[in-house]
Amino acid sequence: MAGKNKNKGKSSGNVAAQNRRARHDYLIQETIEAGIMLLGSEVKSLRDGKASIGEAYATEEHGELWLINAYIPEYSGASAFGHEPRGKRKLLVHRREMGKLLAAQQRKGMTLVPMKIYFNDRGIAKVLLGLGEGKKHHDKRQSTKERDWDRQKSRLMRDKG
């Protein structure tokens, strides 16, 4: 019986795409990990780190969860029949989790925002979704003030200590 190959999935744990503005634009209250259905050329393009999820969001259609407006460019080494760069991609979530997320989304007017796409330790692509409500302009200013104050405190402690 052959042992497992330790080097299999050598790029596992890598973040393929990250939405850095998600925590700035939304007050994230809960996060959930979801699988994503991809074609081979999409996976290769993700491994190259060329994807962008800054304008993406997740929504429910016909009882399924979909990732909309995520940009995964065509892989240069793929044949002429690649994939659609801004196409809809199905997200794989347990039915109970999806029901809970959609209930919170409809009840409180929240949004499902993809925070990052990464490969887990087995080399499988996953999406970290955040359930959050959009911040108002004054909320963004308040969080910016708090962040600046934290930086000043750490700077003062570093200089004096």
PDB file of C-alpha atoms in Angstrom:
ATOM      1  CA  MET A   1       0.000   0.000   0.000  1.00  0.00           C
ATOM      2  CA  ALA A   2       1.497   3.295  -1.091  1.00  0.00           C
ATOM      3  CA  GLY A   3       1.745   6.173   1.356  1.00  0.00           C
ATOM      4  CA  LYS A   4       0.328   9.615   0.742  1.00  0.00           C
ATOM      5  CA  ASN A   5       2.419  12.009  -1.273  1.00  0.00           C
ATOM      6  CA  LYS A   6       3.514  14.759   1.122  1.00  0.00           C
ATOM      7  CA  ASN A   7       4.168  17.266  -1.670  1.00  0.00           C
ATOM      8  CA  LYS A   8       0.726  16.894  -3.206  1.00  0.00           C
ATOM      9  CA  GLY A   9      -0.967  20.296  -3.388  1.00  0.00           C
ATOM     10  CA  LYS A  10       2.259  22.204  -2.813  1.00  0.00           C
ATOM     11  CA  SER A  11       0.471  25.528  -3.275  1.00  0.00           C
ATOM     12  CA  SER A  12      -2.135  24.734  -0.634  1.00  0.00           C
ATOM     13  CA  GLY A  13      -3.055  27.421   1.871  1.00  0.00           C
ATOM     14  CA  ASN A  14      -2.387  30.119  -0.714  1.00  0.00           C
ATOM     15  CA  VAL A  15      -4.750  33.035  -0.973  1.00  0.00           C
ATOM     16  CA  ALA A  16      -5.656  33.367  -4.637  1.00  0.00           C
ATOM     17  CA  ALA A  17      -7.739  36.547  -4.343  1.00  0.00           C
ATOM     18  CA  GLN A  18      -8.588  38.842  -1.475  1.00  0.00           C
ATOM     19  CA  ASN A  19     -11.205  41.554  -1.049  1.00  0.00           C
ATOM     20  CA  ARG A  20      -9.332  44.038   1.116  1.00  0.00           C
ATOM     21  CA  ARG A  21     -12.145  46.580   1.089  1.00  0.00           C
ATOM     22  CA  ALA A  22     -14.728  44.148   2.472  1.00  0.00           C
ATOM     23  CA  ARG A  23     -14.061  44.998   6.133  1.00  0.00           C
ATOM     24  CA  HIS A  24     -13.856  48.696   5.276  1.00  0.00           C
ATOM     25  CA  ASP A  25     -17.134  48.840   3.353  1.00  0.00           C
ATOM     26  CA  TYR A  26     -19.127  46.308   5.392  1.00  0.00           C
ATOM     27  CA  LEU A  27     -19.656  45.522   9.048  1.00  0.00           C
ATOM     28  CA  ILE A  28     -18.981  41.767   8.846  1.00  0.00           C
ATOM     29  CA  GLN A  29     -20.927  39.854  11.485  1.00  0.00           C
ATOM     30  CA  GLU A  30     -20.369  36.253  10.433  1.00  0.00           C
ATOM     31  CA  THR A  31     -18.083  34.372   8.068  1.00  0.00           C
ATOM     32  CA  ILE A  32     -18.621  31.036   6.386  1.00  0.00           C
ATOM     33  CA  GLU A  33     -16.449  28.839   4.193  1.00  0.00           C
ATOM     34  CA  ALA A  34     -17.963  27.651   0.921  1.00  0.00           C
ATOM     35  CA  GLY A  35     -16.687  25.444  -1.864  1.00  0.00           C
ATOM     36  CA  ILE A  36     -16.728  26.767  -5.407  1.00  0.00           C
ATOM     37  CA  MET A  37     -17.325  24.906  -8.670  1.00  0.00           C
ATOM     38  CA  LEU A  38     -14.606  25.802 -11.162  1.00  0.00           C
ATOM     39  CA  LEU A  39     -13.343  24.624 -14.522  1.00  0.00           C
ATOM     40  CA  GLY A  40      -9.744  23.497 -14.913  1.00  0.00           C
ATOM     41  CA  SER A  41      -8.650  26.699 -16.623  1.00  0.00           C
ATOM     42  CA  GLU A  42     -10.234  28.730 -13.805  1.00  0.00           C
ATOM     43  CA  VAL A  43      -8.290  26.781 -11.183  1.00  0.00           C
ATOM     44  CA  LYS A  44      -5.021  27.334 -13.044  1.00  0.00           C
ATOM     45  CA  SER A  45      -5.747  31.032 -13.383  1.00  0.00           C
ATOM     46  CA  LEU A  46      -6.527  31.225  -9.646  1.00  0.00           C
ATOM     47  CA  ARG A  47      -3.257  29.488  -8.810  1.00  0.00           C
ATOM     48  CA  ASP A  48      -1.479  32.197 -10.817  1.00  0.00           C
ATOM     49  CA  GLY A  49      -3.114  34.741  -8.475  1.00  0.00           C
ATOM     50  CA  LYS A  50      -4.765  36.778 -11.207  1.00  0.00           C
ATOM     51  CA  ALA A  51      -8.328  36.843  -9.859  1.00  0.00           C
ATOM     52  CA  SER A  52     -10.224  39.835  -8.479  1.00  0.00           C
ATOM     53  CA  ILE A  53     -13.253  39.718  -6.172  1.00  0.00           C
ATOM     54  CA  GLY A  54     -13.484  43.395  -5.242  1.00  0.00           C
ATOM     55  CA  GLU A  55     -16.833  43.884  -7.000  1.00  0.00           C
ATOM     56  CA  ALA A  56     -18.219  40.393  -6.388  1.00  0.00           C
ATOM     57  CA  TYR A  57     -21.161  39.325  -4.253  1.00  0.00           C
ATOM     58  CA  ALA A  58     -23.092  36.141  -3.560  1.00  0.00           C
ATOM     59  CA  THR A  59     -26.797  35.672  -4.174  1.00  0.00           C
ATOM     60  CA  GLU A  60     -29.426  32.939  -4.167  1.00  0.00           C
ATOM     61  CA  GLU A  61     -31.101  31.750  -7.370  1.00  0.00           C
ATOM     62  CA  HIS A  62     -33.452  28.766  -7.556  1.00  0.00           C
ATOM     63  CA  GLY A  63     -32.351  27.394  -4.191  1.00  0.00           C
ATOM     64  CA  GLU A  64     -28.621  27.579  -4.994  1.00  0.00           C
ATOM     65  CA  LEU A  65     -25.928  30.037  -3.952  1.00  0.00           C
ATOM     66  CA  TRP A  66     -23.995  31.780  -6.762  1.00  0.00           C
ATOM     67  CA  LEU A  67     -20.917  33.991  -6.858  1.00  0.00           C
ATOM     68  CA  ILE A  68     -21.611  36.908  -9.196  1.00  0.00           C
ATOM     69  CA  ASN A  69     -19.162  39.333 -10.853  1.00  0.00           C
ATOM     70  CA  ALA A  70     -15.938  37.671  -9.683  1.00  0.00           C
ATOM     71  CA  TYR A  71     -13.191  38.173 -12.257  1.00  0.00           C
ATOM     72  CA  ILE A  72     -11.077  35.113 -13.051  1.00  0.00           C
ATOM     73  CA  PRO A  73      -9.173  35.790 -16.297  1.00  0.00           C
ATOM     74  CA  GLU A  74      -8.734  33.160 -18.965  1.00  0.00           C
ATOM     75  CA  TYR A  75      -5.671  30.992 -18.488  1.00  0.00           C
ATOM     76  CA  SER A  76      -3.091  31.717 -21.171  1.00  0.00           C
ATOM     77  CA  GLY A  77      -2.116  28.058 -21.570  1.00  0.00           C
ATOM     78  CA  ALA A  78      -5.712  26.899 -22.038  1.00  0.00           C
ATOM     79  CA  SER A  79      -7.247  26.112 -25.406  1.00  0.00           C
ATOM     80  CA  ALA A  80      -9.444  28.527 -27.313  1.00  0.00           C
ATOM     81  CA  PHE A  81     -12.510  27.222 -25.466  1.00  0.00           C
ATOM     82  CA  GLY A  82     -11.758  28.715 -22.068  1.00  0.00           C
ATOM     83  CA  HIS A  83     -14.222  30.063 -19.558  1.00  0.00           C
ATOM     84  CA  GLU A  84     -16.157  33.287 -19.159  1.00  0.00           C
ATOM     85  CA  PRO A  85     -14.053  35.646 -16.982  1.00  0.00           C
ATOM     86  CA  ARG A  86     -17.016  37.272 -15.187  1.00  0.00           C
ATOM     87  CA  GLY A  87     -19.372  34.292 -15.307  1.00  0.00           C
ATOM     88  CA  LYS A  88     -21.553  33.046 -12.467  1.00  0.00           C
ATOM     89  CA  ARG A  89     -19.954  30.366 -10.312  1.00  0.00           C
ATOM     90  CA  LYS A  90     -21.865  27.995  -8.090  1.00  0.00           C
ATOM     91  CA  LEU A  91     -21.002  28.011  -4.392  1.00  0.00           C
ATOM     92  CA  LEU A  92     -21.256  24.788  -2.422  1.00  0.00           C
ATOM     93  CA  VAL A  93     -22.714  25.187   1.065  1.00  0.00           C
ATOM     94  CA  HIS A  94     -24.661  22.898   3.365  1.00  0.00           C
ATOM     95  CA  ARG A  95     -28.397  23.473   3.024  1.00  0.00           C
ATOM     96  CA  ARG A  96     -28.823  24.454   6.702  1.00  0.00           C
ATOM     97  CA  GLU A  97     -26.034  27.014   6.487  1.00  0.00           C
ATOM     98  CA  MET A  98     -27.490  28.440   3.289  1.00  0.00           C
ATOM     99  CA  GLY A  99     -30.937  28.721   4.878  1.00  0.00           C
ATOM    100  CA  LYS A 100     -29.488  30.517   7.884  1.00  0.00           C
ATOM    101  CA  LEU A 101     -27.482  32.912   5.710  1.00  0.00           C
ATOM    102  CA  LEU A 102     -30.377  33.704   3.392  1.00  0.00           C
ATOM    103  CA  ALA A 103     -32.764  34.251   6.305  1.00  0.00           C
ATOM    104  CA  ALA A 104     -30.359  36.742   7.880  1.00  0.00           C
ATOM    105  CA  GLN A 105     -29.769  38.367   4.507  1.00  0.00           C
ATOM    106  CA  GLN A 106     -33.484  38.906   3.845  1.00  0.00           C
ATOM    107  CA  ARG A 107     -34.488  39.768   7.392  1.00  0.00           C
ATOM    108  CA  LYS A 108     -31.820  42.337   8.152  1.00  0.00           C
ATOM    109  CA  GLY A 109     -30.976  43.572   4.654  1.00  0.00           C
ATOM    110  CA  MET A 110     -27.463  42.164   4.767  1.00  0.00           C
ATOM    111  CA  THR A 111     -25.108  41.255   1.933  1.00  0.00           C
ATOM    112  CA  LEU A 112     -23.006  38.153   1.290  1.00  0.00           C
ATOM    113  CA  VAL A 113     -19.542  39.434   0.389  1.00  0.00           C
ATOM    114  CA  PRO A 114     -16.661  37.191  -0.713  1.00  0.00           C
ATOM    115  CA  MET A 115     -13.692  38.078   1.472  1.00  0.00           C
ATOM    116  CA  LYS A 116     -11.097  35.785  -0.072  1.00  0.00           C
ATOM    117  CA  ILE A 117     -10.635  32.823  -2.379  1.00  0.00           C
ATOM    118  CA  TYR A 118      -7.977  30.383  -1.241  1.00  0.00           C
ATOM    119  CA  PHE A 119      -6.830  26.783  -1.553  1.00  0.00           C
ATOM    120  CA  ASN A 120      -7.172  24.620   1.551  1.00  0.00           C
ATOM    121  CA  ASP A 121      -4.580  22.086   2.710  1.00  0.00           C
ATOM    122  CA  ARG A 122      -5.957  19.507   0.257  1.00  0.00           C
ATOM    123  CA  GLY A 123      -5.606  21.940  -2.663  1.00  0.00           C
ATOM    124  CA  ILE A 124      -9.351  22.562  -3.036  1.00  0.00           C
ATOM    125  CA  ALA A 125     -10.552  26.084  -3.864  1.00  0.00           C
ATOM    126  CA  LYS A 126     -12.678  27.674  -1.138  1.00  0.00           C
ATOM    127  CA  VAL A 127     -14.407  31.034  -0.747  1.00  0.00           C
ATOM    128  CA  LEU A 128     -14.656  32.811   2.596  1.00  0.00           C
ATOM    129  CA  LEU A 129     -18.001  34.621   2.581  1.00  0.00           C
ATOM    130  CA  GLY A 130     -18.814  37.394   5.011  1.00  0.00           C
ATOM    131  CA  LEU A 131     -22.358  38.240   6.034  1.00  0.00           C
ATOM    132  CA  GLY A 132     -22.442  41.951   6.704  1.00  0.00           C
ATOM    133  CA  GLU A 133     -24.313  45.181   6.346  1.00  0.00           C
ATOM    134  CA  GLY A 134     -22.962  48.165   4.466  1.00  0.00           C
ATOM    135  CA  LYS A 135     -21.285  50.836   6.546  1.00  0.00           C
ATOM    136  CA  LYS A 136     -22.484  54.388   6.352  1.00  0.00           C
ATOM    137  CA  HIS A 137     -20.015  57.197   5.691  1.00  0.00           C
ATOM    138  CA  HIS A 138     -19.780  58.173   9.373  1.00  0.00           C
ATOM    139  CA  ASP A 139     -19.092  54.537  10.334  1.00  0.00           C
ATOM    140  CA  LYS A 140     -16.161  54.457   7.913  1.00  0.00           C
ATOM    141  CA  ARG A 141     -14.775  57.675   9.402  1.00  0.00           C
ATOM    142  CA  GLN A 142     -15.094  56.267  12.919  1.00  0.00           C
ATOM    143  CA  SER A 143     -13.240  53.062  12.030  1.00  0.00           C
ATOM    144  CA  THR A 144     -10.530  55.142  10.318  1.00  0.00           C
ATOM    145  CA  LYS A 145     -10.121  57.251  13.476  1.00  0.00           C
ATOM    146  CA  GLU A 146      -9.864  54.132  15.633  1.00  0.00           C
ATOM    147  CA  ARG A 147      -7.265  52.606  13.315  1.00  0.00           C
ATOM    148  CA  ASP A 148      -5.200  55.821  13.337  1.00  0.00           C
ATOM    149  CA  TRP A 149      -5.376  56.011  17.135  1.00  0.00           C
ATOM    150  CA  ASP A 150      -4.218  52.388  17.444  1.00  0.00           C
ATOM    151  CA  ARG A 151      -1.264  53.159  15.179  1.00  0.00           C
ATOM    152  CA  GLN A 152      -0.358  56.228  17.241  1.00  0.00           C
ATOM    153  CA  LYS A 153      -0.529  54.218  20.473  1.00  0.00           C
ATOM    154  CA  SER A 154       1.734  51.505  19.106  1.00  0.00           C
ATOM    155  CA  ARG A 155       4.139  54.136  17.769  1.00  0.00           C
ATOM    156  CA  LEU A 156       4.278  55.880  21.164  1.00  0.00           C
ATOM    157  CA  MET A 157       4.817  52.608  23.009  1.00  0.00           C
ATOM    158  CA  ARG A 158       7.565  51.594  20.592  1.00  0.00           C
ATOM    159  CA  ASP A 159       9.367  54.953  20.877  1.00  0.00           C
ATOM    160  CA  LYS A 160       9.162  55.154  24.689  1.00  0.00           C
ATOM    161  CA  GLY A 161       9.766  51.468  25.391  1.00  0.00           C
TER     162      GLY A 161
END
